[in-house]
Short mmCIF file of C-alpha atoms in Angstrom, two decimals:
data_model
loop_
_atom_site.label_atom_id
_atom_site.label_comp_id
_atom_site.label_asym_id
_atom_site.label_seq_id
_atom_site.Cartn_x
_atom_site.Cartn_y
_atom_site.Cartn_z
CA MET A 1 0.08 0.10 0.03
CA ASN A 2 1.49 3.05 -1.23
CA LEU A 3 1.43 5.36 1.86
CA SER A 4 2.04 8.88 -0.92
CA SER A 5 1.09 9.18 -4.53
CA ASP A 6 4.76 10.14 -5.07
CA GLN A 7 5.34 6.81 -5.30
CA GLN A 8 3.45 6.21 -8.36
CA VAL A 9 5.88 7.38 -10.69
CA LEU A 10 4.15 7.73 -14.38
CA TRP A 11 6.93 8.79 -16.66
CA GLN A 12 10.84 9.31 -15.37
CA HIS A 13 13.46 10.67 -17.54
CA GLY A 14 16.73 10.33 -15.17
CA PHE A 15 16.26 13.23 -12.43
CA PHE A 16 12.91 14.31 -13.80
CA LYS A 17 9.60 12.19 -13.81
CA LEU A 18 6.04 12.52 -13.38
CA ASN A 19 4.30 11.29 -10.56
CA GLY A 20 0.70 11.12 -9.16
CA THR A 21 1.00 13.95 -7.06
CA ILE A 22 2.35 16.15 -9.80
CA ALA A 23 -0.23 15.02 -12.29
CA THR A 24 -3.04 15.68 -9.44
CA THR A 25 -1.51 18.80 -9.00
CA TRP A 26 -1.66 19.74 -12.53
CA ALA A 27 -4.92 18.43 -13.28
CA MET A 28 -6.71 20.33 -10.59
CA ALA A 29 -4.73 23.47 -11.45
CA ALA A 30 -6.45 22.79 -14.80
CA VAL A 31 -9.62 22.59 -13.56
CA MET A 32 -9.79 25.83 -11.46
CA ALA A 33 -7.45 27.75 -13.56
CA LEU A 34 -9.72 27.13 -17.28
CA GLY A 35 -12.62 27.15 -14.49
CA ALA A 36 -12.03 30.21 -13.47
CA LYS A 37 -11.10 31.75 -17.09
CA LEU A 38 -14.51 30.38 -18.14
CA VAL A 39 -16.64 32.10 -15.52
CA THR A 40 -14.56 35.64 -15.18
CA ARG A 41 -14.73 35.47 -19.38
CA ARG A 42 -18.58 36.70 -19.30
CA LEU A 43 -18.47 38.66 -16.05
CA LYS A 44 -21.06 41.63 -15.23
CA THR A 45 -21.37 44.91 -13.81
CA GLU A 46 -25.30 45.89 -14.36
CA GLY A 47 -27.97 44.15 -13.78
CA ALA A 48 -28.34 40.25 -12.77
CA ILE A 49 -24.90 38.18 -12.69
CA SER A 50 -24.42 34.38 -13.07
CA ARG A 51 -24.46 32.18 -10.39
CA TRP A 52 -20.87 31.14 -10.96
CA GLN A 53 -20.14 34.70 -11.20
CA GLY A 54 -21.98 35.29 -7.71
CA SER A 55 -20.39 31.88 -6.30
CA LEU A 56 -16.72 32.94 -7.28
CA GLU A 57 -17.63 36.55 -5.69
CA ILE A 58 -19.02 35.33 -3.01
CA VAL A 59 -15.45 33.28 -2.71
CA VAL A 60 -13.28 36.40 -3.21
CA THR A 61 -14.50 38.54 -1.19
CA ALA A 62 -15.02 36.25 1.83
CA ILE A 63 -11.56 35.44 1.70
CA LYS A 64 -10.29 38.69 1.54
CA LYS A 65 -12.55 39.21 4.47
CA GLN A 66 -10.80 36.99 6.42
CA ILE A 67 -7.28 38.38 5.58
CA SER A 68 -8.26 41.35 6.42
CA ASP A 69 -10.04 40.33 9.53
CA VAL A 70 -6.45 38.85 10.12
CA GLY A 71 -4.96 42.76 10.39
CA LEU A 72 -3.75 42.65 7.12
CA SER A 73 -4.92 46.70 6.44
CA GLN A 74 -4.33 45.79 2.21
CA PRO A 75 -6.10 42.23 1.70
CA GLU A 76 -5.69 42.93 -1.84
CA GLU A 77 -1.70 42.51 -1.80
CA TYR A 78 -2.41 38.93 -0.20
CA LEU A 79 -5.79 37.61 -1.86
CA ALA A 80 -3.39 36.19 -4.54
CA PHE A 81 -1.39 33.93 -2.33
CA LEU A 82 -3.36 33.01 0.63
CA GLY A 83 -6.11 32.29 -1.50
CA THR A 84 -4.61 30.31 -3.60
CA LEU A 85 -3.10 27.96 -0.53
CA PHE A 86 -6.85 28.16 1.12
CA LEU A 87 -8.67 27.55 -2.70
CA PHE A 88 -5.63 24.60 -3.54
CA VAL A 89 -6.00 22.76 0.04
CA ALA A 90 -9.78 23.05 -0.24
CA THR A 91 -10.13 21.84 -3.97
CA ALA A 92 -8.15 18.87 -3.04
CA SER A 93 -9.77 18.24 -0.21
CA LEU A 94 -13.35 18.20 -2.33
CA CYS A 95 -11.89 16.07 -5.08
CA THR A 96 -11.30 13.52 -2.49
CA VAL A 97 -15.37 12.33 -3.05
CA ILE A 98 -14.27 11.44 -6.29
CA PRO A 99 -13.05 7.40 -6.20
CA GLY A 100 -10.18 6.66 -6.45
CA PHE A 101 -8.95 10.60 -6.30
CA GLN A 102 -6.12 10.76 -4.27
CA PRO A 103 -5.41 14.32 -2.94
CA PRO A 104 -1.99 15.79 -3.79
CA THR A 105 -2.44 16.97 -0.13
CA GLY A 106 -1.56 13.93 0.79
CA SER A 107 1.43 13.93 -0.01
CA LEU A 108 4.36 15.30 2.37
CA SER A 109 6.23 16.71 -0.63
CA THR A 110 3.26 18.74 -1.93
CA THR A 111 2.39 19.98 2.02
CA ALA A 112 6.77 20.58 2.35
CA ALA A 113 6.13 22.36 -0.60
CA LEU A 114 3.54 24.80 0.39
CA ALA A 115 4.48 25.36 3.79
CA LEU A 116 8.13 26.03 2.18
CA CYS A 117 6.47 28.69 -0.04
CA VAL A 118 5.15 30.39 3.49
CA LEU A 119 8.54 29.73 4.54
CA ILE A 120 9.83 32.07 1.59
CA ALA A 121 6.50 34.19 1.43
CA VAL A 122 6.80 35.38 5.23
CA PRO A 123 9.98 37.56 4.56
CA ILE A 124 9.19 38.75 1.37
CA PHE A 125 6.35 40.05 2.14
CA GLY A 126 8.04 41.44 5.72
CA ILE A 127 11.09 43.02 4.24
CA ARG A 128 8.60 44.69 0.97
CA GLU A 129 6.74 45.68 4.30
CA GLN A 130 9.52 46.83 6.17
CA GLY A 131 12.74 46.87 4.38
CA VAL A 132 15.57 44.30 5.10
CA ALA A 133 17.01 45.43 8.37
CA GLY A 134 13.66 46.07 9.74
CA TYR A 135 12.35 42.38 8.79
CA LEU A 136 15.88 41.17 10.23
CA LYS A 137 14.99 43.05 13.52
CA THR A 138 11.75 41.21 14.57
CA TYR A 139 14.00 38.13 15.18
CA THR A 140 15.58 40.04 17.70
CA LYS A 141 12.51 40.75 19.40
CA PRO A 142 11.53 41.58 22.58
CA THR A 143 15.28 40.42 22.93
CA PHE A 144 18.51 39.85 21.57
CA VAL A 145 18.58 36.67 23.51
CA MET A 146 15.75 35.53 21.52
CA LEU A 147 17.32 35.42 18.27
CA PRO A 148 17.96 31.43 18.36
CA PHE A 149 14.56 30.50 19.33
CA ASN A 150 12.76 32.46 17.33
CA ILE A 151 14.76 31.31 13.81
CA ILE A 152 13.97 27.86 15.45
CA SER A 153 10.71 28.97 15.91
CA GLU A 154 10.78 30.08 11.64
CA PHE A 155 11.77 26.36 11.19
CA SER A 156 9.34 25.13 13.43
CA ARG A 157 6.40 26.10 12.39
CA THR A 158 6.90 25.73 8.76
CA LEU A 159 7.13 22.28 9.93
CA ALA A 160 4.31 22.09 11.90
CA LEU A 161 2.21 23.41 8.74
CA ALA A 162 3.68 20.44 5.95
CA ILE A 163 3.19 17.50 8.84
CA ARG A 164 0.05 19.07 10.12
CA LEU A 165 -2.14 19.23 6.32
CA PHE A 166 -0.33 15.69 5.49
CA GLY A 167 -1.18 13.83 8.32
CA ASN A 168 -5.00 14.83 7.94
CA MET A 169 -5.00 14.70 4.56
CA MET A 170 -3.58 11.54 4.54
CA SER A 171 -4.97 9.44 7.37
CA GLY A 172 -8.41 10.52 6.12
CA VAL A 173 -7.22 8.84 2.24
CA MET A 174 -5.67 6.21 4.49
CA ILE A 175 -8.78 5.74 7.16
CA VAL A 176 -11.10 5.49 3.93
CA GLY A 177 -8.83 2.74 2.41
CA ILE A 178 -8.85 0.93 5.17
CA LEU A 179 -12.44 0.58 6.24
CA LEU A 180 -13.28 -0.23 2.23
CA THR A 181 -11.75 -3.22 3.08
CA ILE A 182 -13.49 -4.28 6.46
CA THR A 183 -16.80 -2.31 6.28
CA PRO A 184 -18.11 -1.72 2.85
CA TYR A 185 -21.06 0.17 1.90
CA LEU A 186 -22.35 2.91 4.31
CA PHE A 187 -19.43 3.77 6.57
CA PRO A 188 -16.46 4.63 4.74
CA ILE A 189 -19.06 7.30 2.58
CA LEU A 190 -19.14 8.91 6.38
CA MET A 191 -15.93 8.68 6.98
CA THR A 192 -15.71 10.47 3.42
CA ALA A 193 -17.91 12.94 4.68
CA LEU A 194 -15.72 13.76 7.68
CA GLY A 195 -13.17 13.81 6.04
CA LEU A 196 -14.12 16.24 3.74
CA LEU A 197 -15.07 18.61 6.90
CA THR A 198 -11.77 17.97 7.78
CA GLY A 199 -10.42 19.01 4.72
CA MET A 200 -12.16 22.05 4.50
CA VAL A 201 -10.87 22.54 8.21
CA GLN A 202 -7.59 21.99 7.58
CA ALA A 203 -7.68 24.57 4.12
CA TYR A 204 -8.83 26.91 6.37
CA ILE A 205 -6.11 26.27 9.09
CA PHE A 206 -3.47 26.06 6.54
CA SER A 207 -4.08 29.68 4.91
CA ILE A 208 -4.96 31.36 8.41
CA LEU A 209 -1.84 30.66 10.00
CA ALA A 210 0.01 31.56 7.08
CA ALA A 211 -1.97 34.85 7.25
CA VAL A 212 -1.09 35.24 10.65
CA TYR A 213 2.25 33.91 10.26
CA ILE A 214 2.71 37.33 7.04
CA ALA A 215 0.64 39.66 9.47
CA ALA A 216 2.85 38.98 12.25
CA ALA A 217 5.98 39.90 9.91
CA THR A 218 4.27 42.90 8.60
CA LEU A 219 2.20 44.59 11.61
CA VAL A 220 4.65 44.25 14.56
CA ARG A 221 6.79 47.05 13.25
CA LYS A 222 3.67 48.82 13.11
CA PRO A 223 2.34 49.32 16.34
CA LYS A 224 -0.45 51.48 16.95
CA PRO A 225 -0.22 55.08 18.85
CA GLY A 226 -0.26 54.24 21.84
CA ALA A 227 -0.86 50.45 21.80
CA PRO A 228 2.16 48.09 22.70
CA ALA A 229 3.62 46.22 19.78
CA GLN A 230 1.43 43.05 18.69
CA PRO A 231 4.45 39.97 19.42
CA ALA A 232 4.98 37.65 16.60
CA PRO A 233 3.00 34.36 17.48
CA THR A 234 4.88 31.57 17.60
CA HIS A 235 4.39 27.80 16.77
CA MET B 1 11.17 8.73 2.44
CA LEU B 2 7.92 10.21 2.37
CA ILE B 3 9.49 13.40 0.92
CA ASP B 4 10.41 13.47 -2.93
CA TRP B 5 12.39 16.78 -2.95
CA PHE B 6 11.98 16.68 -6.63
CA THR B 7 8.50 16.41 -6.03
CA VAL B 8 8.79 19.12 -3.75
CA GLY B 9 10.73 21.47 -5.86
CA ALA B 10 7.88 21.24 -8.88
CA GLN B 11 4.87 21.42 -6.23
CA MET B 12 6.43 24.74 -5.15
CA LEU B 13 6.97 25.79 -8.90
CA ASN B 14 3.29 24.20 -9.82
CA PHE B 15 1.65 26.23 -6.69
CA LEU B 16 3.56 29.48 -7.98
CA ILE B 17 2.28 29.13 -11.33
CA LEU B 18 -1.53 28.15 -10.00
CA VAL B 19 -1.08 31.97 -8.30
CA TRP B 20 -0.08 33.13 -11.00
CA LEU B 21 -2.96 31.59 -13.31
CA LEU B 22 -5.42 32.42 -10.08
CA LYS B 23 -4.33 36.25 -10.20
CA HIS B 24 -4.89 36.88 -13.71
CA PHE B 25 -8.22 34.57 -14.39
CA LEU B 26 -9.69 34.55 -10.69
CA TYR B 27 -8.89 37.40 -8.29
CA LYS B 28 -8.38 40.19 -10.69
CA PRO B 29 -11.66 39.74 -13.09
CA ILE B 30 -13.44 39.60 -10.08
CA LEU B 31 -12.21 42.50 -7.89
CA ASN B 32 -12.04 44.37 -10.65
CA ALA B 33 -16.06 43.60 -11.51
CA ILE B 34 -17.28 43.90 -7.87
CA ASP B 35 -14.70 47.59 -7.69
CA SER B 36 -17.07 48.77 -11.14
CA ARG B 37 -20.59 47.57 -9.33
CA GLU B 38 -19.81 49.40 -6.67
CA ARG B 39 -18.85 52.63 -8.15
CA ARG B 40 -22.06 52.47 -10.38
CA ILE B 41 -23.58 51.61 -7.32
CA ALA B 42 -21.98 54.38 -5.37
CA ALA B 43 -23.04 56.97 -8.48
CA GLU B 44 -26.34 55.76 -8.71
CA LEU B 45 -26.66 56.34 -5.03
CA ALA B 46 -25.32 59.76 -5.37
CA ASP B 47 -27.31 60.41 -8.38
CA ALA B 48 -30.49 59.14 -6.46
CA ASP B 49 -29.11 61.06 -3.50
CA ALA B 50 -29.02 63.98 -6.12
CA LYS B 51 -32.48 63.42 -7.65
CA ARG B 52 -33.86 62.68 -4.07
CA ALA B 53 -32.60 66.44 -3.07
CA GLU B 54 -34.29 67.90 -6.07
CA ALA B 55 -37.08 66.15 -5.53
CA GLN B 56 -37.53 67.39 -1.91
CA LYS B 57 -36.66 70.92 -3.64
CA GLU B 58 -39.10 70.52 -5.84
CA ARG B 59 -42.06 69.60 -3.84
CA ASP B 60 -40.92 72.28 -1.28
CA GLU B 61 -41.22 74.82 -4.03
CA PHE B 62 -44.54 73.19 -4.83
CA GLN B 63 -45.74 73.24 -1.53
CA ARG B 64 -44.88 76.61 -1.15
CA LYS B 65 -46.60 77.61 -4.21
CA ASN B 66 -49.62 75.47 -3.03
CA LYS B 67 -49.54 77.40 0.21
CA GLU B 68 -49.85 81.08 -1.95
CA PHE B 69 -52.60 80.03 -4.26
CA ASP B 70 -54.37 78.67 -1.06
CA GLU B 71 -53.83 82.43 0.27
CA GLN B 72 -54.71 84.02 -2.85
CA ARG B 73 -57.65 81.35 -3.05
CA ALA B 74 -59.04 82.26 0.14
CA ALA B 75 -58.34 86.12 0.00
CA LEU B 76 -60.24 85.99 -4.13
CA LEU B 77 -62.86 84.16 -2.23
CA GLY B 78 -63.25 86.40 0.67
CA LYS B 79 -63.29 89.55 -1.37
CA ALA B 80 -65.71 87.95 -4.03
CA THR B 81 -68.06 87.16 -1.35
CA GLU B 82 -68.01 90.81 -0.02
CA GLU B 83 -68.69 91.83 -2.95
CA ALA B 84 -71.11 89.72 -3.80
CA LYS B 85 -72.62 90.73 -0.33
CA ALA B 86 -72.62 93.88 -1.20
CA GLU B 87 -74.09 93.33 -4.70
CA ARG B 88 -76.85 91.38 -2.92
CA GLU B 89 -77.61 94.56 -0.52
CA ARG B 90 -77.61 96.57 -3.03
CA LEU B 91 -79.78 94.62 -5.40
CA ILE B 92 -82.07 94.52 -2.69
CA GLU B 93 -81.88 97.78 -1.87
CA ASP B 94 -82.83 98.80 -5.41
CA ALA B 95 -85.49 96.15 -5.96
CA ARG B 96 -86.72 97.80 -2.67
CA LYS B 97 -86.71 101.47 -3.76
CA GLN B 98 -88.13 100.24 -7.23
CA ALA B 99 -91.34 98.55 -5.35
CA ASP B 100 -91.71 101.41 -3.21
CA ALA B 101 -91.77 103.75 -6.44
CA LEU B 102 -93.77 101.03 -8.20
CA ARG B 103 -96.49 101.19 -4.73
CA LEU B 104 -96.28 104.92 -4.59
CA SER B 105 -97.24 105.02 -9.10
CA GLN B 106 -100.18 102.58 -8.15
CA ASP B 107 -101.15 104.74 -4.76
CA ASN B 108 -100.94 107.53 -7.25
CA ALA B 109 -103.03 106.07 -9.57
CA LEU B 110 -105.69 104.77 -7.30
CA GLN B 111 -105.74 107.86 -5.76
CA ASN B 112 -106.20 109.95 -8.84
CA ASP B 113 -108.58 107.13 -10.44
CA ARG B 114 -110.62 107.76 -6.72
CA LYS B 115 -110.79 111.08 -7.54
CA ARG B 116 -111.67 110.84 -11.28
CA LEU B 117 -114.33 108.33 -9.67
CA GLY B 118 -115.81 110.68 -7.01
CA GLY B 119 -115.93 113.37 -9.53
CA GLU B 120 -117.53 111.48 -12.10
CA LEU B 121 -119.74 110.21 -9.58
CA THR B 122 -120.93 113.33 -8.47
CA ARG B 123 -121.08 114.59 -12.39
CA LEU B 124 -123.92 112.18 -12.41
CA ALA B 125 -124.94 112.16 -8.93
CA ALA B 126 -126.36 115.67 -9.38
CA ASP B 127 -127.74 114.91 -12.15
CA GLU B 128 -129.56 111.94 -11.16
CA VAL B 129 -130.66 114.08 -7.88
CA PHE B 130 -131.97 116.86 -10.13
CA SER B 131 -133.23 114.55 -12.98
CA ILE B 132 -134.97 112.86 -9.97
CA VAL B 133 -136.57 116.00 -7.89
CA ARG B 134 -137.38 117.68 -11.61
CA LYS B 135 -139.29 114.68 -11.95
CA ALA B 136 -140.92 113.88 -8.26
CA LEU B 137 -141.65 117.79 -8.17
CA ALA B 138 -143.59 118.18 -11.35
CA ASP B 139 -145.79 114.75 -10.23
CA LEU B 140 -146.76 115.93 -7.19
CA ALA B 141 -146.40 119.48 -6.74
CA ASN B 142 -146.55 120.48 -10.48
CA VAL B 143 -143.55 122.45 -10.03
CA SER B 144 -140.47 122.66 -11.59
CA LEU B 145 -137.21 122.30 -9.94
CA GLU B 146 -136.09 125.90 -11.61
CA GLU B 147 -138.65 127.31 -9.89
CA ARG B 148 -138.53 125.50 -6.51
CA LEU B 149 -134.89 126.37 -6.74
CA GLY B 150 -135.58 129.93 -7.12
CA GLU B 151 -138.18 130.11 -4.42
CA VAL B 152 -136.36 127.95 -1.52
CA PHE B 153 -133.12 131.17 -2.43
CA THR B 154 -135.27 133.61 -2.66
CA ARG B 155 -136.99 132.64 0.97
CA ARG B 156 -133.07 131.53 2.24
CA LEU B 157 -132.55 135.31 0.96
CA ARG B 158 -134.98 136.73 3.10
CA GLU B 159 -134.60 135.03 6.23
CA MET B 160 -130.70 135.64 6.38
CA ASP B 161 -129.77 136.90 9.58
CA GLY B 162 -128.25 139.97 10.74
CA ASN B 163 -124.79 139.77 10.46
CA ALA B 164 -124.98 137.35 7.36
CA LYS B 165 -127.39 139.74 5.65
CA GLU B 166 -124.73 143.10 6.21
CA THR B 167 -122.05 141.48 5.33
CA LEU B 168 -123.29 140.61 1.90
CA ALA B 169 -124.82 144.20 1.83
CA ALA B 170 -120.91 145.62 2.08
CA ALA B 171 -119.65 143.52 -0.58
CA LEU B 172 -122.65 144.25 -3.09
CA ARG B 173 -122.28 147.95 -2.11
CA ALA B 174 -118.10 147.77 -2.76
CA SER B 175 -118.57 145.55 -5.86
CA ALA B 176 -118.52 147.44 -9.12
CA GLU B 177 -119.75 144.65 -11.60
CA PRO B 178 -122.48 143.32 -11.09
CA ALA B 179 -123.42 141.07 -8.85
CA LEU B 180 -123.13 137.43 -10.42
CA VAL B 181 -125.86 134.44 -9.63
CA ARG B 182 -124.56 131.07 -11.31
CA SER B 183 -127.31 128.27 -11.24
CA THR B 184 -126.91 124.79 -12.63
CA PHE B 185 -130.03 125.16 -14.85
CA GLU B 186 -131.01 128.42 -17.37
CA LEU B 187 -132.97 130.26 -14.83
CA PRO B 188 -136.52 131.56 -16.18
CA PRO B 189 -137.26 134.94 -16.84
CA GLY B 190 -139.76 134.59 -14.33
CA GLN B 191 -137.68 133.14 -11.33
CA ARG B 192 -135.09 136.01 -12.39
CA ALA B 193 -137.51 138.29 -11.68
CA ALA B 194 -138.53 136.77 -8.21
CA ILE B 195 -134.55 137.18 -7.59
CA GLN B 196 -133.92 140.60 -8.58
CA ASN B 197 -136.56 141.53 -6.41
CA ALA B 198 -135.97 139.28 -3.22
CA LEU B 199 -132.31 141.28 -3.35
CA ASN B 200 -133.72 144.16 -3.66
CA GLU B 201 -136.30 143.98 -1.04
CA THR B 202 -134.03 142.48 0.88
CA PHE B 203 -131.04 145.18 0.80
CA SER B 204 -133.19 148.13 0.36
CA SER B 205 -131.55 149.03 -2.94
CA GLU B 206 -131.17 148.24 -6.70
CA VAL B 207 -128.57 145.43 -6.88
CA ARG B 208 -127.27 145.03 -10.16
CA ILE B 209 -127.11 141.00 -11.10
CA ARG B 210 -126.51 138.90 -14.15
CA PHE B 211 -127.76 135.48 -14.80
CA GLU B 212 -125.42 132.71 -15.81
CA ALA B 213 -126.05 128.80 -16.06
CA SER B 214 -122.86 126.54 -15.27
CA PRO B 215 -123.84 123.20 -15.15
CA ASP B 216 -120.41 121.72 -14.19
CA ALA B 217 -119.43 124.64 -11.56
CA VAL B 218 -122.05 124.95 -9.02
CA CYS B 219 -124.81 121.92 -7.75
CA GLY B 220 -127.44 124.76 -7.21
CA ILE B 221 -127.39 128.17 -7.00
CA GLU B 222 -125.55 130.99 -5.82
CA LEU B 223 -124.44 134.59 -5.58
CA THR B 224 -121.50 135.77 -5.83
CA ALA B 225 -120.46 139.63 -4.91
CA ASN B 226 -117.20 141.83 -4.76
CA GLY B 227 -115.49 138.16 -2.87
CA GLN B 228 -118.78 136.86 -0.71
CA LYS B 229 -121.23 134.46 -1.53
CA LEU B 230 -124.61 132.77 -1.14
CA ALA B 231 -125.21 129.85 -2.00
CA TRP B 232 -127.73 127.07 -2.14
CA SER B 233 -126.53 123.64 -3.53
CA ILE B 234 -126.17 120.18 -2.79
CA ALA B 235 -122.59 120.17 -2.39
CA ASP B 236 -122.41 118.68 1.31
CA TYR B 237 -125.25 115.94 -0.07
CA LEU B 238 -122.59 114.70 -2.71
CA ARG B 239 -119.54 115.55 -0.36
CA LYS B 240 -121.60 112.70 1.73
CA LEU B 241 -122.21 110.05 -1.11
CA GLU B 242 -118.80 110.60 -2.61
CA GLN B 243 -117.44 109.80 0.99
CA ASP B 244 -119.74 106.92 0.90
CA VAL B 245 -118.72 105.47 -2.41
CA GLY B 246 -114.88 105.95 -1.44
CA ALA B 247 -115.23 103.58 1.81
CA LEU B 248 -116.94 101.21 -0.59
CA LEU B 249 -114.24 101.37 -2.73
CA GLU B 250 -111.29 101.27 0.23
CA ALA B 251 -113.67 98.13 1.60
CA GLN B 252 -113.95 96.54 -2.46
CA PRO B 253 -110.90 93.91 -2.01
CA ALA B 254 -112.40 92.23 0.91
CA PRO B 255 -114.61 89.63 -0.20
CA ALA B 256 -118.00 91.15 2.17
CA ALA B 257 -117.44 94.33 -0.73
CA LYS B 258 -118.40 92.84 -3.20
CA ALA B 259 -122.18 92.23 -1.72
CA ALA B 260 -124.40 94.62 -2.59
CA PRO B 261 -124.80 97.89 -1.13
CA LYS B 262 -126.74 98.24 1.82
CA PRO B 263 -130.32 98.89 1.39
CA ASP B 264 -130.17 101.50 4.35
CA ASP B 265 -127.57 103.39 2.39
CA GLY B 266 -129.92 105.97 0.71
CA THR B 267 -132.36 106.69 3.76
CA THR B 268 -128.72 107.85 5.30
CA LEU B 269 -128.47 110.48 2.58
CA PRO B 270 -128.68 113.72 4.02
CA PRO B 271 -132.23 116.24 2.88
CA ILE B 272 -132.18 117.25 -0.80
CA ALA B 273 -131.58 120.83 -0.54
CA VAL B 274 -129.39 122.57 1.85
CA VAL B 275 -128.71 125.85 2.29
CA HIS B 276 -125.45 127.11 3.09
CA PRO B 277 -125.17 130.84 3.62
CA VAL B 278 -121.48 131.18 3.55
CA ALA B 279 -119.35 134.63 3.99
CA ALA B 280 -116.09 133.68 2.20
#
């Protein structure tokens, strides 16, 4: 039994290979991009809008509001990165209802890739907002003694992001697979539904945590007048 | 090994590509559409606010004009009412004046009719009285009315009391013209001579007289000299008759007045012959 779709190698040429994870990711990305293209091709700004446009507007505005609620004052700048994180993980979870589909987020490589993206994006956004020196100084807060712990925290939380998402998604697929061999028919359906819910929650958690990390990196240097500086959350 | 580093790198690249794709095909168009719609809604709301303000302004203007119109209408109505009231009073006054004038005219006409009727009645009555008396005297005493008139006149002349006699004598003496004896009928020569004799005897002198028949002037016989007059006439009788007829005419509108005259009307008349020794 394969724990990860990474081991389903479809094509390989030396170092390069096409496994199940990459293939499903391409398929999902193609569906998402084509669907978005199809819906946004005929956007209306007057009169009655289509149901698809309404749905996508709800999704986009909800993500934007969540980002704004976290504390990022310019949610449009982070919408593409954080929104895609959420939509990718959520779509992967949603696709688990397709029989035989193995979500790419069930692969530790994918979750590690996403966590690494967050790990890289946080300093990028922080430096863009505060400059290199300003961002690097956040590691010495509240005292210089905290510098190693802050660095450790940076990597550990990235690891936690990757492991958490991988564990939840992989476990859901594994449980369904195991249950199918023990108790077929009704029970696996319930577990799939539960896995769907868990996947959605994980998508939300993953993107919200990424937003919190970015917010911590961009807002810590800009305390409100009279208010204490917001400490960078650690994980 | 759970982590395949090639896959990690490929997935990172895939993820970044997906970010770019969704940014261009999802987030940007959707956000642009939302912004465009919000701008349009804001513009429409601003336009609606402007129209509402305009409508409010026009409504205020309309209410102000309406109020002015009501006030003007009330003023005009009040003025028209006053004018109508004044006009009505004027018309009523005119009608009252016309009614008064008409009533006065009717009263005058009625008065004239009554006078004319009275005069006519008096004349007819006089004619009738003289006719009856003449016939009665001729039938009963075989004497003419003229003779009887002359006799009565001469007797009255002779029976005059002293004071009247003196006054008349003085008038006869003072008069340069002959005294005038007027009678309703032409006196016969005998009667004329008898009157001349009676005058001569009464006043003990030759009294110059001239005779004149005047049917419309007197209802009997009269002697006029220098403003003094001695007469015998049935004028009082006729005046009483005229009064009775006038009273009858006034009572005529009443239904009872339309009945026949009372049978004793004639019995209440005064004596037919009345002597008026008048010293005018």
